[in-house]
PDB file of C-alpha atoms in Angstrom:
ATOM      1  CA  MET A   1      70.422  68.013 123.755  1.00  0.00           C
ATOM      2  CA  SER A   2      71.581  65.392 121.279  1.00  0.00           C
ATOM      3  CA  GLU A   3      71.976  65.861 117.528  1.00  0.00           C
ATOM      4  CA  SER A   4      69.197  63.380 116.917  1.00  0.00           C
ATOM      5  CA  SER A   5      66.744  65.430 118.962  1.00  0.00           C
ATOM      6  CA  PRO A   6      64.269  67.648 117.130  1.00  0.00           C
ATOM      7  CA  GLU A   7      65.970  70.764 118.565  1.00  0.00           C
ATOM      8  CA  GLY A   8      69.379  69.594 117.311  1.00  0.00           C
ATOM      9  CA  ARG A   9      68.083  68.875 113.825  1.00  0.00           C
ATOM     10  CA  LEU A  10      66.288  72.223 113.754  1.00  0.00           C
ATOM     11  CA  ALA A  11      69.489  74.022 114.769  1.00  0.00           C
ATOM     12  CA  GLN A  12      71.368  72.233 111.969  1.00  0.00           C
ATOM     13  CA  LEU A  13      68.715  73.202 109.437  1.00  0.00           C
ATOM     14  CA  TYR A  14      68.894  76.864 110.508  1.00  0.00           C
ATOM     15  CA  PHE A  15      72.676  76.751 110.183  1.00  0.00           C
ATOM     16  CA  LEU A  16      72.341  75.229 106.697  1.00  0.00           C
ATOM     17  CA  ARG A  17      69.876  77.957 105.746  1.00  0.00           C
ATOM     18  CA  ARG A  18      72.276  80.718 106.869  1.00  0.00           C
ATOM     19  CA  VAL A  19      75.077  79.193 104.775  1.00  0.00           C
ATOM     20  CA  GLN A  20      72.824  78.890 101.741  1.00  0.00           C
ATOM     21  CA  VAL A  21      71.642  82.498 102.093  1.00  0.00           C
ATOM     22  CA  GLN A  22      75.273  83.635 102.217  1.00  0.00           C
ATOM     23  CA  HIS A  23      76.035  81.655  99.060  1.00  0.00           C
ATOM     24  CA  LEU A  24      72.968  83.089  97.320  1.00  0.00           C
ATOM     25  CA  GLU A  25      73.979  86.653  98.262  1.00  0.00           C
ATOM     26  CA  GLU A  26      77.483  85.993  96.926  1.00  0.00           C
ATOM     27  CA  THR A  27      76.040  84.618  93.679  1.00  0.00           C
ATOM     28  CA  ASP A  28      73.809  87.696  93.362  1.00  0.00           C
ATOM     29  CA  ARG A  29      76.900  89.926  93.727  1.00  0.00           C
ATOM     30  CA  TRP A  30      78.688  87.934  90.995  1.00  0.00           C
ATOM     31  CA  ILE A  31      75.662  88.295  88.716  1.00  0.00           C
ATOM     32  CA  ALA A  32      75.506  92.061  89.317  1.00  0.00           C
ATOM     33  CA  THR A  33      79.220  92.382  88.530  1.00  0.00           C
ATOM     34  CA  GLU A  34      78.853  90.431  85.277  1.00  0.00           C
ATOM     35  CA  GLU A  35      75.768  92.436  84.263  1.00  0.00           C
ATOM     36  CA  GLN A  36      77.746  95.655  84.812  1.00  0.00           C
ATOM     37  CA  ARG A  37      80.626  94.321  82.711  1.00  0.00           C
ATOM     38  CA  ALA A  38      78.228  93.291  79.943  1.00  0.00           C
ATOM     39  CA  ALA A  39      76.602  96.749  79.956  1.00  0.00           C
ATOM     40  CA  GLU A  40      80.000  98.460  79.748  1.00  0.00           C
ATOM     41  CA  HIS A  41      81.021  96.154  76.898  1.00  0.00           C
ATOM     42  CA  ALA A  42      77.795  96.886  75.004  1.00  0.00           C
ATOM     43  CA  GLN A  43      78.416 100.640  75.295  1.00  0.00           C
ATOM     44  CA  ARG A  44      81.900 100.268  73.777  1.00  0.00           C
ATOM     45  CA  ARG A  45      80.651  98.221  70.833  1.00  0.00           C
ATOM     46  CA  PRO A  46      79.931 100.279  67.676  1.00  0.00           C
ATOM     47  CA  PRO A  47      76.334 100.318  66.442  1.00  0.00           C
ATOM     48  CA  PRO A  48      75.488  97.884  63.645  1.00  0.00           C
ATOM     49  CA  ALA A  49      75.864  99.157  60.100  1.00  0.00           C
ATOM     50  CA  THR A  50      72.752 100.109  58.193  1.00  0.00           C
ATOM     51  CA  PRO A  51      71.743  97.501  55.628  1.00  0.00           C
ATOM     52  CA  ASP A  52      72.557  97.926  51.961  1.00  0.00           C
ATOM     53  CA  TRP A  53      69.020  96.964  51.087  1.00  0.00           C
ATOM     54  CA  ALA A  54      65.465  97.818  52.053  1.00  0.00           C
ATOM     55  CA  LEU A  55      62.240  95.872  51.985  1.00  0.00           C
ATOM     56  CA  GLU A  56      59.236  97.725  50.605  1.00  0.00           C
ATOM     57  CA  ARG A  57      55.920  96.567  51.988  1.00  0.00           C
ATOM     58  CA  GLY A  58      52.551  96.902  50.334  1.00  0.00           C
ATOM     59  CA  LYS A  59      49.018  96.249  51.514  1.00  0.00           C
ATOM     60  CA  ARG A  60      48.685  94.204  54.694  1.00  0.00           C
ATOM     61  CA  ALA A  61      52.426  94.688  55.276  1.00  0.00           C
ATOM     62  CA  LEU A  62      53.267  92.064  52.656  1.00  0.00           C
ATOM     63  CA  PRO A  63      56.713  92.467  51.078  1.00  0.00           C
ATOM     64  CA  VAL A  64      56.487  93.668  47.488  1.00  0.00           C
ATOM     65  CA  LEU A  65      60.025  94.749  46.502  1.00  0.00           C
ATOM     66  CA  VAL A  66      63.596  94.532  47.687  1.00  0.00           C
ATOM     67  CA  HIS A  67      65.696  97.634  47.036  1.00  0.00           C
ATOM     68  CA  THR A  68      69.429  98.286  47.192  1.00  0.00           C
ATOM     69  CA  GLY A  69      70.918 101.150  49.195  1.00  0.00           C
ATOM     70  CA  GLN A  70      71.209 103.260  46.015  1.00  0.00           C
ATOM     71  CA  CYS A  71      67.419 103.270  45.644  1.00  0.00           C
ATOM     72  CA  TRP A  72      66.736 105.097  48.915  1.00  0.00           C
ATOM     73  CA  ASN A  73      65.952 108.408  47.196  1.00  0.00           C
ATOM     74  CA  ALA A  74      62.571 107.077  46.123  1.00  0.00           C
ATOM     75  CA  PHE A  75      61.813 106.090  49.717  1.00  0.00           C
ATOM     76  CA  PHE A  76      62.900 109.534  50.876  1.00  0.00           C
ATOM     77  CA  MET A  77      60.327 111.191  48.627  1.00  0.00           C
ATOM     78  CA  GLN A  78      57.632 108.669  49.590  1.00  0.00           C
ATOM     79  CA  ALA A  79      58.330 109.277  53.271  1.00  0.00           C
ATOM     80  CA  ILE A  80      58.029 113.050  52.918  1.00  0.00           C
ATOM     81  CA  GLU A  81      54.784 112.627  50.988  1.00  0.00           C
ATOM     82  CA  ALA A  82      53.368 110.258  53.616  1.00  0.00           C
ATOM     83  CA  LEU A  83      54.296 112.587  56.495  1.00  0.00           C
ATOM     84  CA  THR A  84      53.132 115.851  54.908  1.00  0.00           C
ATOM     85  CA  ARG A  85      50.062 114.902  52.879  1.00  0.00           C
ATOM     86  CA  GLY A  86      49.325 111.269  53.575  1.00  0.00           C
ATOM     87  CA  GLY A  87      48.427 111.606  57.236  1.00  0.00           C
ATOM     88  CA  VAL A  88      50.919 108.904  58.231  1.00  0.00           C
ATOM     89  CA  PRO A  89      52.349 109.629  61.696  1.00  0.00           C
ATOM     90  CA  PRO A  90      56.106 109.392  62.299  1.00  0.00           C
ATOM     91  CA  CYS A  91      57.601 106.787  64.596  1.00  0.00           C
ATOM     92  CA  ALA A  92      58.049 108.277  68.066  1.00  0.00           C
ATOM     93  CA  ARG A  93      61.215 106.270  68.661  1.00  0.00           C
ATOM     94  CA  CYS A  94      63.344 106.984  65.565  1.00  0.00           C
ATOM     95  CA  GLU A  95      61.619 110.326  64.680  1.00  0.00           C
ATOM     96  CA  PRO A  96      62.080 110.237  60.878  1.00  0.00           C
ATOM     97  CA  ASP A  97      60.249 113.556  60.544  1.00  0.00           C
ATOM     98  CA  LYS A  98      63.214 115.310  62.162  1.00  0.00           C
ATOM     99  CA  ASP A  99      65.752 113.636  59.856  1.00  0.00           C
ATOM    100  CA  LEU A 100      63.619 114.431  56.813  1.00  0.00           C
ATOM    101  CA  GLY A 101      63.104 118.058  57.909  1.00  0.00           C
ATOM    102  CA  VAL A 102      59.309 117.948  58.039  1.00  0.00           C
ATOM    103  CA  LEU A 103      56.767 118.441  60.835  1.00  0.00           C
ATOM    104  CA  ASP A 104      59.235 120.404  62.981  1.00  0.00           C
TER     105      ASP A 104
END
């Protein structure tokens, strides 16, 4: 069987495929290692600081005012009012009702 025969070329192509699969598996291992390192690095990083400002939104979620961090007391009272009497549900992810001490 010569290399120019169809069987010889097919054998070469199968060999090439095995080598490429090995390289792909090795690349996948490298990717998994780097993803693990990135995840570990992200866990060590401190969370971002809370902003020193807040954006108040009005009707249709349009911004109406920008507040500094010292003005949060007004938002605190508005949030309690919205949760207790306004019928506004709390976010299920950040659970502000627990931080505000309402709807326990």
